């Protein structure tokens, strides 16, 4: 009996263990299968958020290998969730930042025509300061829907309970490595099949072709500086040795005024649209009668500082991170970078930057000291700025260019950044309330797109008038002066969505002299980073390693290969081109046309009266560390409201974006 009872007990127990093991293995492999499938669902979800259901389905169908590439990437990235107690919830939380990034890409694609890239994180403060201007109804509705959907999914995942069973850490490790191997292996295989097609000069098309997740991750990885192949001391020395010897400069050097226009293009090139008059009569006049053409710019719809940096430094932005803003990414803060400003400063010029917008936007107020500027005149240091529209009008720039020329005894290099035509452009237009000098006429587009174009044309007309007034002023000067005018990028307009990518990255420029000693030539196109060199050659001047390089090598077959080598060496490498030395020192930059100074402080009842110079409507009185309610009276007088007279130091600060001080006076305190 004993042995029989023992046999009966053992047999069911043995059967039970085998059953449990079988179910356990089945459950384990079902979960592995889920882990292999879910990343592809997440990848599709990211495409849906970034571009909409129709385009996401088109992408999956038209480029299935690219879709698989994004799925394999998400598989590798989500794999650590397997170690969490509730892996499904951990995976959902890990996917959430990707969903937010995907939505940011949707928004930026709509407002500037370029998707979200890693370098945008460096400029997040600048973007947030103007974000409210871009929040249209469709964007708000989609954001609301995304928040609701995301919240519901997180609650579902949190509440969702699966049958629990313990998975040994070794099996979790096995699943983790399986996901990594499949994910990374899939990526490597597909890349080997030439699935990825990077379009350096068109980020939007790259994202559309390669998918959001892979493209965004690529923009992150590109921030890690990597030396070009064959970069070495010998390579750089060979490049330097091959440069032509710089010619001797003429002692009779002209003033140089460069003007960067915001989002300007020729609207008469739009098909299906006519106008009651020419939207850009002044710009067109000089495009047709001077040295002119188009420049290839590195950005679309935004990212002004990218074109700005190419022109100033002669640097090809293709060899930096996608979408990188050098002023914000930390590159410029590392030390001086050779620019036109430094080159002219070495020749004895006074160098001035002028911008009728916030001085700390793109951190120009700190970056410009490493770009060779003696002065930076921003909106906070200006008076008589017309801010009645979305962005300040450009007409004030003529006055400050004139004042800058008159305030120095040296020759002047003045780099001016206009802003009036900055986006976004309103979709609402009421012809009864708005007096538009140039009317848009079209039945080829939706009304909201035409209304948006009309609002752009209204601003463009003001910028064109500024260009005309500036050119007239320069023509009136007896001192030789060169004017270079160019546009930073195409505007983000709905009517431009069908314009070819190549056209949208080419903007107009012209170069003129008030002495008419520059050859008249039209349709001469070039890269933005070659514009400074072209100008120097036209006036028989030279200077700077990059300009000398462009002059020497730009017609050679390996020009771009050598350019990448040289600019890497100068910006990030061993500086073999300068014998491991810094050629320039940071400037002691003055913010504003003149310094802010307090000459006297008096109390009149509950008012504190400040007299001095350099005051603007951005000036604020600080009594000690306390901000006082301030009334701007004139450039020499401010009045503040106080409760009582206090013998504390008084400081005047010009406040910019986020109430950050752009410039401050010396502390003033009367002797007791």
mmCIF file of C-alpha atoms in Angstrom, residues 274-588:
data_model
loop_
_atom_site.group_PDB
_atom_site.id
_atom_site.type_symbol
_atom_site.label_atom_id
_atom_site.label_comp_id
_atom_site.label_asym_id
_atom_site.label_seq_id
_atom_site.Cartn_x
_atom_site.Cartn_y
_atom_site.Cartn_z
ATOM 1 C CA UNK A 274 -1.101 87.748 -59.296
ATOM 2 C CA UNK A 275 -0.856 91.084 -57.489
ATOM 3 C CA UNK A 276 -2.264 94.570 -57.845
ATOM 4 C CA UNK A 277 1.324 95.823 -57.971
ATOM 5 C CA UNK A 278 4.891 94.620 -57.576
ATOM 6 C CA UNK A 279 5.367 93.476 -53.936
ATOM 7 C CA UNK A 280 9.135 94.147 -54.106
ATOM 8 C CA UNK A 281 9.758 97.053 -56.526
ATOM 9 C CA UNK A 282 12.914 98.271 -54.774
ATOM 10 C CA UNK A 283 14.491 94.863 -54.275
ATOM 11 C CA UNK A 284 13.687 93.954 -57.880
ATOM 12 C CA UNK A 285 15.231 97.194 -59.120
ATOM 13 C CA UNK A 286 18.580 96.294 -57.586
ATOM 14 C CA UNK A 287 18.357 92.615 -58.492
ATOM 15 C CA UNK A 288 18.020 93.704 -62.121
ATOM 16 C CA UNK A 289 20.656 96.445 -62.132
ATOM 17 C CA UNK A 290 23.536 95.336 -59.878
ATOM 18 C CA UNK A 291 25.683 92.283 -59.164
ATOM 19 C CA UNK A 292 23.020 89.767 -58.149
ATOM 20 C CA UNK A 293 21.747 86.219 -58.151
ATOM 21 C CA UNK A 294 20.708 83.564 -55.667
ATOM 22 C CA UNK A 295 22.501 81.966 -52.744
ATOM 23 C CA UNK A 296 21.980 78.407 -51.555
ATOM 24 C CA UNK A 297 20.988 78.662 -47.890
ATOM 25 C CA UNK A 298 21.114 75.931 -45.201
ATOM 26 C CA UNK A 299 17.651 76.411 -43.725
ATOM 27 C CA UNK A 300 13.962 76.828 -44.522
ATOM 28 C CA UNK A 301 11.218 78.735 -42.739
ATOM 29 C CA UNK A 302 13.399 79.504 -39.698
ATOM 30 C CA UNK A 303 16.899 79.064 -38.314
ATOM 31 C CA UNK A 304 18.067 82.507 -39.435
ATOM 32 C CA UNK A 305 21.326 82.193 -37.509
ATOM 33 C CA UNK A 306 22.380 79.240 -39.674
ATOM 34 C CA UNK A 307 22.515 81.358 -42.833
ATOM 35 C CA UNK A 308 23.937 84.225 -40.812
ATOM 36 C CA UNK A 309 26.818 82.065 -39.608
ATOM 37 C CA UNK A 310 27.550 80.710 -43.082
ATOM 38 C CA UNK A 311 27.814 84.232 -44.489
ATOM 39 C CA UNK A 312 29.885 85.645 -41.624
ATOM 40 C CA UNK A 313 32.264 82.702 -41.181
ATOM 41 C CA UNK A 314 32.360 81.145 -44.655
ATOM 42 C CA UNK A 315 31.485 77.821 -43.005
ATOM 43 C CA UNK A 316 29.416 75.112 -44.707
ATOM 44 C CA UNK A 317 26.649 74.144 -42.273
ATOM 45 C CA UNK A 318 26.265 70.762 -44.000
ATOM 46 C CA UNK A 319 29.294 69.592 -42.025
ATOM 47 C CA UNK A 320 27.792 70.554 -38.662
ATOM 48 C CA UNK A 321 24.861 68.865 -36.926
ATOM 49 C CA UNK A 322 21.522 69.012 -38.784
ATOM 50 C CA UNK A 323 19.728 72.202 -37.776
ATOM 51 C CA UNK A 324 22.525 73.301 -35.452
ATOM 52 C CA UNK A 325 22.474 76.928 -34.308
ATOM 53 C CA UNK A 326 26.169 77.656 -33.582
ATOM 54 C CA UNK A 327 25.300 80.486 -31.172
ATOM 55 C CA UNK A 328 23.238 78.146 -28.962
ATOM 56 C CA UNK A 329 25.005 74.803 -29.326
ATOM 57 C CA UNK A 330 28.080 75.967 -27.426
ATOM 58 C CA UNK A 331 30.358 76.085 -30.451
ATOM 59 C CA UNK A 332 30.746 79.871 -30.531
ATOM 60 C CA UNK A 333 31.098 80.093 -26.754
ATOM 61 C CA UNK A 334 34.299 78.026 -26.886
ATOM 62 C CA UNK A 335 36.239 80.953 -28.300
ATOM 63 C CA UNK A 336 36.675 83.340 -31.233
ATOM 64 C CA UNK A 337 35.833 82.113 -34.734
ATOM 65 C CA UNK A 338 37.205 83.750 -37.859
ATOM 66 C CA UNK A 339 34.503 85.910 -39.457
ATOM 67 C CA UNK A 340 34.184 88.879 -41.767
ATOM 68 C CA UNK A 341 33.938 91.068 -38.663
ATOM 69 C CA UNK A 342 37.337 89.895 -37.376
ATOM 70 C CA UNK A 343 38.845 90.246 -40.850
ATOM 71 C CA UNK A 344 37.682 93.853 -41.187
ATOM 72 C CA UNK A 345 38.599 94.600 -37.578
ATOM 73 C CA UNK A 346 42.169 93.539 -38.391
ATOM 74 C CA UNK A 347 42.124 96.087 -41.211
ATOM 75 C CA UNK A 348 41.221 98.887 -38.800
ATOM 76 C CA UNK A 349 37.444 98.888 -39.300
ATOM 77 C CA UNK A 350 34.873 99.547 -36.610
ATOM 78 C CA UNK A 351 32.607 96.487 -36.530
ATOM 79 C CA UNK A 352 28.940 96.780 -35.592
ATOM 80 C CA UNK A 353 26.006 94.377 -35.481
ATOM 81 C CA UNK A 354 22.470 95.788 -35.648
ATOM 82 C CA UNK A 355 19.230 93.869 -35.067
ATOM 83 C CA UNK A 356 15.729 95.266 -34.559
ATOM 84 C CA UNK A 357 14.679 92.362 -32.342
ATOM 85 C CA UNK A 358 15.577 90.894 -28.961
ATOM 86 C CA UNK A 359 19.301 90.943 -28.350
ATOM 87 C CA UNK A 360 19.318 87.688 -26.406
ATOM 88 C CA UNK A 361 17.405 85.783 -29.079
ATOM 89 C CA UNK A 362 19.865 83.133 -30.331
ATOM 90 C CA UNK A 363 22.156 84.525 -27.579
ATOM 91 C CA UNK A 364 23.623 87.046 -30.018
ATOM 92 C CA UNK A 365 24.393 89.449 -27.164
ATOM 93 C CA UNK A 366 26.972 86.973 -25.844
ATOM 94 C CA UNK A 367 27.962 85.224 -29.090
ATOM 95 C CA UNK A 368 28.949 88.353 -31.022
ATOM 96 C CA UNK A 369 32.011 89.034 -28.873
ATOM 97 C CA UNK A 370 33.500 85.818 -30.284
ATOM 98 C CA UNK A 371 32.574 86.793 -33.835
ATOM 99 C CA UNK A 372 34.546 90.040 -33.904
ATOM 100 C CA UNK A 373 31.966 92.772 -33.229
ATOM 101 C CA UNK A 374 32.824 95.933 -31.286
ATOM 102 C CA UNK A 375 29.165 96.897 -30.862
ATOM 103 C CA UNK A 376 25.822 95.155 -30.959
ATOM 104 C CA UNK A 377 22.754 97.367 -31.249
ATOM 105 C CA UNK A 378 19.599 95.360 -30.526
ATOM 106 C CA UNK A 379 15.964 96.402 -30.164
ATOM 107 C CA UNK A 380 16.313 96.983 -26.403
ATOM 108 C CA UNK A 381 18.924 99.676 -27.054
ATOM 109 C CA UNK A 382 16.900 101.425 -29.799
ATOM 110 C CA UNK A 383 14.352 104.212 -29.751
ATOM 111 C CA UNK A 384 11.478 104.884 -32.150
ATOM 112 C CA UNK A 385 10.949 101.204 -32.908
ATOM 113 C CA UNK A 386 7.517 100.610 -34.476
ATOM 114 C CA UNK A 387 6.134 97.497 -32.788
ATOM 115 C CA UNK A 388 2.530 97.953 -33.930
ATOM 116 C CA UNK A 389 2.644 94.737 -35.974
ATOM 117 C CA UNK A 390 3.721 91.214 -35.046
ATOM 118 C CA UNK A 391 7.416 92.068 -35.377
ATOM 119 C CA UNK A 392 9.216 95.445 -35.344
ATOM 120 C CA UNK A 393 9.282 97.317 -38.633
ATOM 121 C CA UNK A 394 12.593 97.478 -40.478
ATOM 122 C CA UNK A 395 12.551 101.208 -41.240
ATOM 123 C CA UNK A 396 14.296 101.996 -37.923
ATOM 124 C CA UNK A 397 17.410 100.215 -39.206
ATOM 125 C CA UNK A 398 18.207 103.004 -41.678
ATOM 126 C CA UNK A 399 18.515 105.472 -38.815
ATOM 127 C CA UNK A 400 20.813 103.209 -36.780
ATOM 128 C CA UNK A 401 23.007 102.386 -39.768
ATOM 129 C CA UNK A 402 23.326 106.121 -40.360
ATOM 130 C CA UNK A 403 24.119 106.812 -36.682
ATOM 131 C CA UNK A 404 26.695 104.014 -36.648
ATOM 132 C CA UNK A 405 28.504 105.424 -39.678
ATOM 133 C CA UNK A 406 28.505 108.913 -38.182
ATOM 134 C CA UNK A 407 29.669 107.802 -34.720
ATOM 135 C CA UNK A 408 33.048 106.423 -35.845
ATOM 136 C CA UNK A 409 36.155 107.931 -37.384
ATOM 137 C CA UNK A 410 37.259 104.588 -38.846
ATOM 138 C CA UNK A 411 35.893 102.721 -41.810
ATOM 139 C CA UNK A 412 32.829 100.683 -40.883
ATOM 140 C CA UNK A 413 31.712 97.102 -41.267
ATOM 141 C CA UNK A 414 28.038 96.989 -40.308
ATOM 142 C CA UNK A 415 26.147 93.700 -40.263
ATOM 143 C CA UNK A 416 22.397 94.284 -40.069
ATOM 144 C CA UNK A 417 19.713 91.696 -39.313
ATOM 145 C CA UNK A 418 16.166 92.693 -40.302
ATOM 146 C CA UNK A 419 13.074 91.059 -38.795
ATOM 147 C CA UNK A 420 9.839 92.656 -40.088
ATOM 148 C CA UNK A 421 8.883 89.734 -42.344
ATOM 149 C CA UNK A 422 9.404 87.104 -39.627
ATOM 150 C CA UNK A 423 6.727 84.411 -39.358
ATOM 151 C CA UNK A 424 4.224 83.203 -38.425
ATOM 152 C CA UNK A 425 1.837 84.814 -40.872
ATOM 153 C CA UNK A 426 -1.762 85.121 -39.763
ATOM 154 C CA UNK A 427 -4.425 83.050 -41.527
ATOM 155 C CA UNK A 428 -7.065 85.667 -40.750
ATOM 156 C CA UNK A 429 -7.326 88.724 -42.977
ATOM 157 C CA UNK A 430 -10.070 91.355 -42.985
ATOM 158 C CA UNK A 431 -9.808 93.674 -46.026
ATOM 159 C CA UNK A 432 -12.126 96.173 -44.320
ATOM 160 C CA UNK A 433 -9.806 96.574 -41.336
ATOM 161 C CA UNK A 434 -6.452 96.231 -43.077
ATOM 162 C CA UNK A 435 -5.125 98.663 -45.657
ATOM 163 C CA UNK A 436 -2.970 96.557 -47.945
ATOM 164 C CA UNK A 437 -0.978 98.554 -50.523
ATOM 165 C CA UNK A 438 -0.542 95.408 -52.637
ATOM 166 C CA UNK A 439 -3.506 93.051 -53.070
ATOM 167 C CA UNK A 440 -3.127 89.311 -53.628
ATOM 168 C CA UNK A 441 -5.336 87.915 -56.405
ATOM 169 C CA UNK A 442 -5.805 84.158 -56.768
ATOM 170 C CA UNK A 443 -8.343 81.350 -57.027
ATOM 171 C CA UNK A 444 -5.688 78.638 -57.081
ATOM 172 C CA UNK A 445 -5.455 78.156 -53.302
ATOM 173 C CA UNK A 446 -7.735 77.927 -50.288
ATOM 174 C CA UNK A 447 -8.847 81.217 -48.773
ATOM 175 C CA UNK A 448 -6.835 80.705 -45.580
ATOM 176 C CA UNK A 449 -3.646 80.186 -47.620
ATOM 177 C CA UNK A 450 -4.303 83.350 -49.639
ATOM 178 C CA UNK A 451 -5.085 85.324 -46.471
ATOM 179 C CA UNK A 452 -1.804 84.099 -44.998
ATOM 180 C CA UNK A 453 0.035 85.173 -48.156
ATOM 181 C CA UNK A 454 -1.659 88.585 -48.000
ATOM 182 C CA UNK A 455 -0.427 89.129 -44.454
ATOM 183 C CA UNK A 456 3.082 88.178 -45.584
ATOM 184 C CA UNK A 457 2.903 90.566 -48.565
ATOM 185 C CA UNK A 458 1.872 93.409 -46.247
ATOM 186 C CA UNK A 459 5.030 92.902 -44.195
ATOM 187 C CA UNK A 460 7.181 92.300 -47.261
ATOM 188 C CA UNK A 461 6.102 95.656 -48.674
ATOM 189 C CA UNK A 462 7.512 97.345 -45.554
ATOM 190 C CA UNK A 463 10.816 95.496 -45.822
ATOM 191 C CA UNK A 464 11.077 96.425 -49.495
ATOM 192 C CA UNK A 465 10.531 100.093 -48.597
ATOM 193 C CA UNK A 466 13.351 99.801 -46.043
ATOM 194 C CA UNK A 467 15.715 98.416 -48.706
ATOM 195 C CA UNK A 468 14.806 101.292 -51.030
ATOM 196 C CA UNK A 469 15.358 103.915 -48.328
ATOM 197 C CA UNK A 470 18.698 102.376 -47.314
ATOM 198 C CA UNK A 471 19.948 102.208 -50.907
ATOM 199 C CA UNK A 472 18.956 105.851 -51.449
ATOM 200 C CA UNK A 473 20.822 106.868 -48.303
ATOM 201 C CA UNK A 474 23.959 105.009 -49.357
ATOM 202 C CA UNK A 475 23.806 106.577 -52.813
ATOM 203 C CA UNK A 476 23.792 109.987 -51.125
ATOM 204 C CA UNK A 477 27.086 109.358 -49.304
ATOM 205 C CA UNK A 478 30.327 110.833 -50.585
ATOM 206 C CA UNK A 479 32.385 108.132 -48.874
ATOM 207 C CA UNK A 480 32.617 104.903 -50.861
ATOM 208 C CA UNK A 481 30.195 102.376 -49.397
ATOM 209 C CA UNK A 482 29.336 98.838 -50.455
ATOM 210 C CA UNK A 483 25.868 97.428 -49.762
ATOM 211 C CA UNK A 484 25.261 93.670 -49.698
ATOM 212 C CA UNK A 485 21.640 92.557 -49.280
ATOM 213 C CA UNK A 486 20.454 88.944 -49.097
ATOM 214 C CA UNK A 487 17.626 86.860 -47.659
ATOM 215 C CA UNK A 488 18.173 84.247 -44.962
ATOM 216 C CA UNK A 489 15.578 81.680 -46.054
ATOM 217 C CA UNK A 490 12.174 81.155 -47.667
ATOM 218 C CA UNK A 491 9.164 81.962 -45.472
ATOM 219 C CA UNK A 492 6.907 79.207 -44.108
ATOM 220 C CA UNK A 493 3.816 79.748 -46.262
ATOM 221 C CA UNK A 494 1.137 77.237 -47.231
ATOM 222 C CA UNK A 495 1.300 78.376 -50.872
ATOM 223 C CA UNK A 496 4.942 77.256 -51.012
ATOM 224 C CA UNK A 497 4.275 73.620 -50.095
ATOM 225 C CA UNK A 498 4.308 72.528 -53.747
ATOM 226 C CA UNK A 499 7.412 74.528 -54.664
ATOM 227 C CA UNK A 500 10.401 72.289 -55.416
ATOM 228 C CA UNK A 501 12.909 71.692 -52.640
ATOM 229 C CA UNK A 502 15.823 73.090 -54.621
ATOM 230 C CA UNK A 503 14.030 76.399 -55.236
ATOM 231 C CA UNK A 504 13.002 76.735 -51.580
ATOM 232 C CA UNK A 505 16.632 76.712 -50.490
ATOM 233 C CA UNK A 506 17.712 79.509 -52.848
ATOM 234 C CA UNK A 507 17.218 83.147 -51.902
ATOM 235 C CA UNK A 508 18.028 86.437 -53.673
ATOM 236 C CA UNK A 509 21.033 88.681 -53.068
ATOM 237 C CA UNK A 510 22.576 91.781 -54.623
ATOM 238 C CA UNK A 511 25.806 93.751 -54.179
ATOM 239 C CA UNK A 512 26.046 97.437 -55.096
ATOM 240 C CA UNK A 513 28.403 100.380 -54.651
ATOM 241 C CA UNK A 514 27.506 104.040 -54.387
ATOM 242 C CA UNK A 515 30.482 104.712 -56.669
ATOM 243 C CA UNK A 516 29.166 102.331 -59.348
ATOM 244 C CA UNK A 517 32.541 100.586 -59.478
ATOM 245 C CA UNK A 518 31.196 97.026 -59.168
ATOM 246 C CA UNK A 519 30.486 95.172 -62.372
ATOM 247 C CA UNK A 520 26.791 94.663 -63.120
ATOM 248 C CA UNK A 521 26.023 90.971 -63.471
ATOM 249 C CA UNK A 522 22.793 89.069 -62.883
ATOM 250 C CA UNK A 523 21.972 85.402 -62.240
ATOM 251 C CA UNK A 524 25.316 84.697 -60.569
ATOM 252 C CA UNK A 525 24.432 81.967 -58.084
ATOM 253 C CA UNK A 526 26.581 80.598 -55.265
ATOM 254 C CA UNK A 527 26.537 79.081 -51.791
ATOM 255 C CA UNK A 528 25.786 81.352 -48.832
ATOM 256 C CA UNK A 529 29.198 80.539 -47.360
ATOM 257 C CA UNK A 530 30.832 81.949 -50.516
ATOM 258 C CA UNK A 531 29.050 85.318 -50.425
ATOM 259 C CA UNK A 532 31.629 87.052 -48.201
ATOM 260 C CA UNK A 533 34.475 85.858 -50.407
ATOM 261 C CA UNK A 534 32.634 87.058 -53.513
ATOM 262 C CA UNK A 535 32.182 90.510 -51.995
ATOM 263 C CA UNK A 536 35.862 90.771 -51.025
ATOM 264 C CA UNK A 537 36.957 89.790 -54.520
ATOM 265 C CA UNK A 538 34.660 92.375 -56.106
ATOM 266 C CA UNK A 539 36.294 95.174 -54.113
ATOM 267 C CA UNK A 540 39.831 93.766 -54.521
ATOM 268 C CA UNK A 541 40.250 92.910 -50.861
ATOM 269 C CA UNK A 542 41.332 89.731 -49.155
ATOM 270 C CA UNK A 543 41.653 88.347 -45.683
ATOM 271 C CA UNK A 544 40.999 85.291 -43.599
ATOM 272 C CA UNK A 545 41.845 81.647 -44.056
ATOM 273 C CA UNK A 546 38.369 80.580 -45.183
ATOM 274 C CA UNK A 547 38.022 83.344 -47.761
ATOM 275 C CA UNK A 548 41.468 82.586 -49.133
ATOM 276 C CA UNK A 549 40.484 78.920 -49.278
ATOM 277 C CA UNK A 550 37.268 79.615 -51.226
ATOM 278 C CA UNK A 551 39.164 81.818 -53.688
ATOM 279 C CA UNK A 552 41.802 79.142 -54.259
ATOM 280 C CA UNK A 553 39.841 75.903 -54.331
ATOM 281 C CA UNK A 554 36.190 76.499 -55.228
ATOM 282 C CA UNK A 555 36.658 75.479 -58.869
ATOM 283 C CA UNK A 556 38.511 72.274 -57.989
ATOM 284 C CA UNK A 557 36.874 68.851 -58.028
ATOM 285 C CA UNK A 558 37.744 68.029 -54.404
ATOM 286 C CA UNK A 559 36.726 71.475 -53.119
ATOM 287 C CA UNK A 560 34.080 70.182 -50.684
ATOM 288 C CA UNK A 561 36.325 67.425 -49.355
ATOM 289 C CA UNK A 562 39.027 69.958 -48.529
ATOM 290 C CA UNK A 563 36.467 72.393 -47.140
ATOM 291 C CA UNK A 564 35.215 69.804 -44.648
ATOM 292 C CA UNK A 565 38.791 69.074 -43.577
ATOM 293 C CA UNK A 566 39.742 72.718 -43.111
ATOM 294 C CA UNK A 567 36.648 73.884 -41.265
ATOM 295 C CA UNK A 568 36.805 70.872 -38.933
ATOM 296 C CA UNK A 569 40.408 71.781 -38.149
ATOM 297 C CA UNK A 570 39.523 75.408 -37.431
ATOM 298 C CA UNK A 571 36.375 74.739 -35.401
ATOM 299 C CA UNK A 572 36.964 71.445 -33.586
ATOM 300 C CA UNK A 573 40.333 69.996 -34.574
ATOM 301 C CA UNK A 574 43.959 70.523 -33.665
ATOM 302 C CA UNK A 575 44.184 73.919 -35.415
ATOM 303 C CA UNK A 576 47.027 72.827 -37.666
ATOM 304 C CA UNK A 577 45.933 75.587 -40.047
ATOM 305 C CA UNK A 578 46.899 78.237 -37.477
ATOM 306 C CA UNK A 579 49.880 76.393 -35.951
ATOM 307 C CA UNK A 580 47.718 75.450 -32.945
ATOM 308 C CA UNK A 581 47.155 79.113 -32.067
ATOM 309 C CA UNK A 582 44.039 81.220 -31.690
ATOM 310 C CA UNK A 583 44.297 84.046 -34.195
ATOM 311 C CA UNK A 584 41.762 86.264 -32.435
ATOM 312 C CA UNK A 585 40.750 87.423 -28.984
ATOM 313 C CA UNK A 586 37.166 88.019 -27.812
ATOM 314 C CA UNK A 587 36.143 91.630 -28.286
ATOM 315 C CA UNK A 588 35.123 93.907 -25.442
#
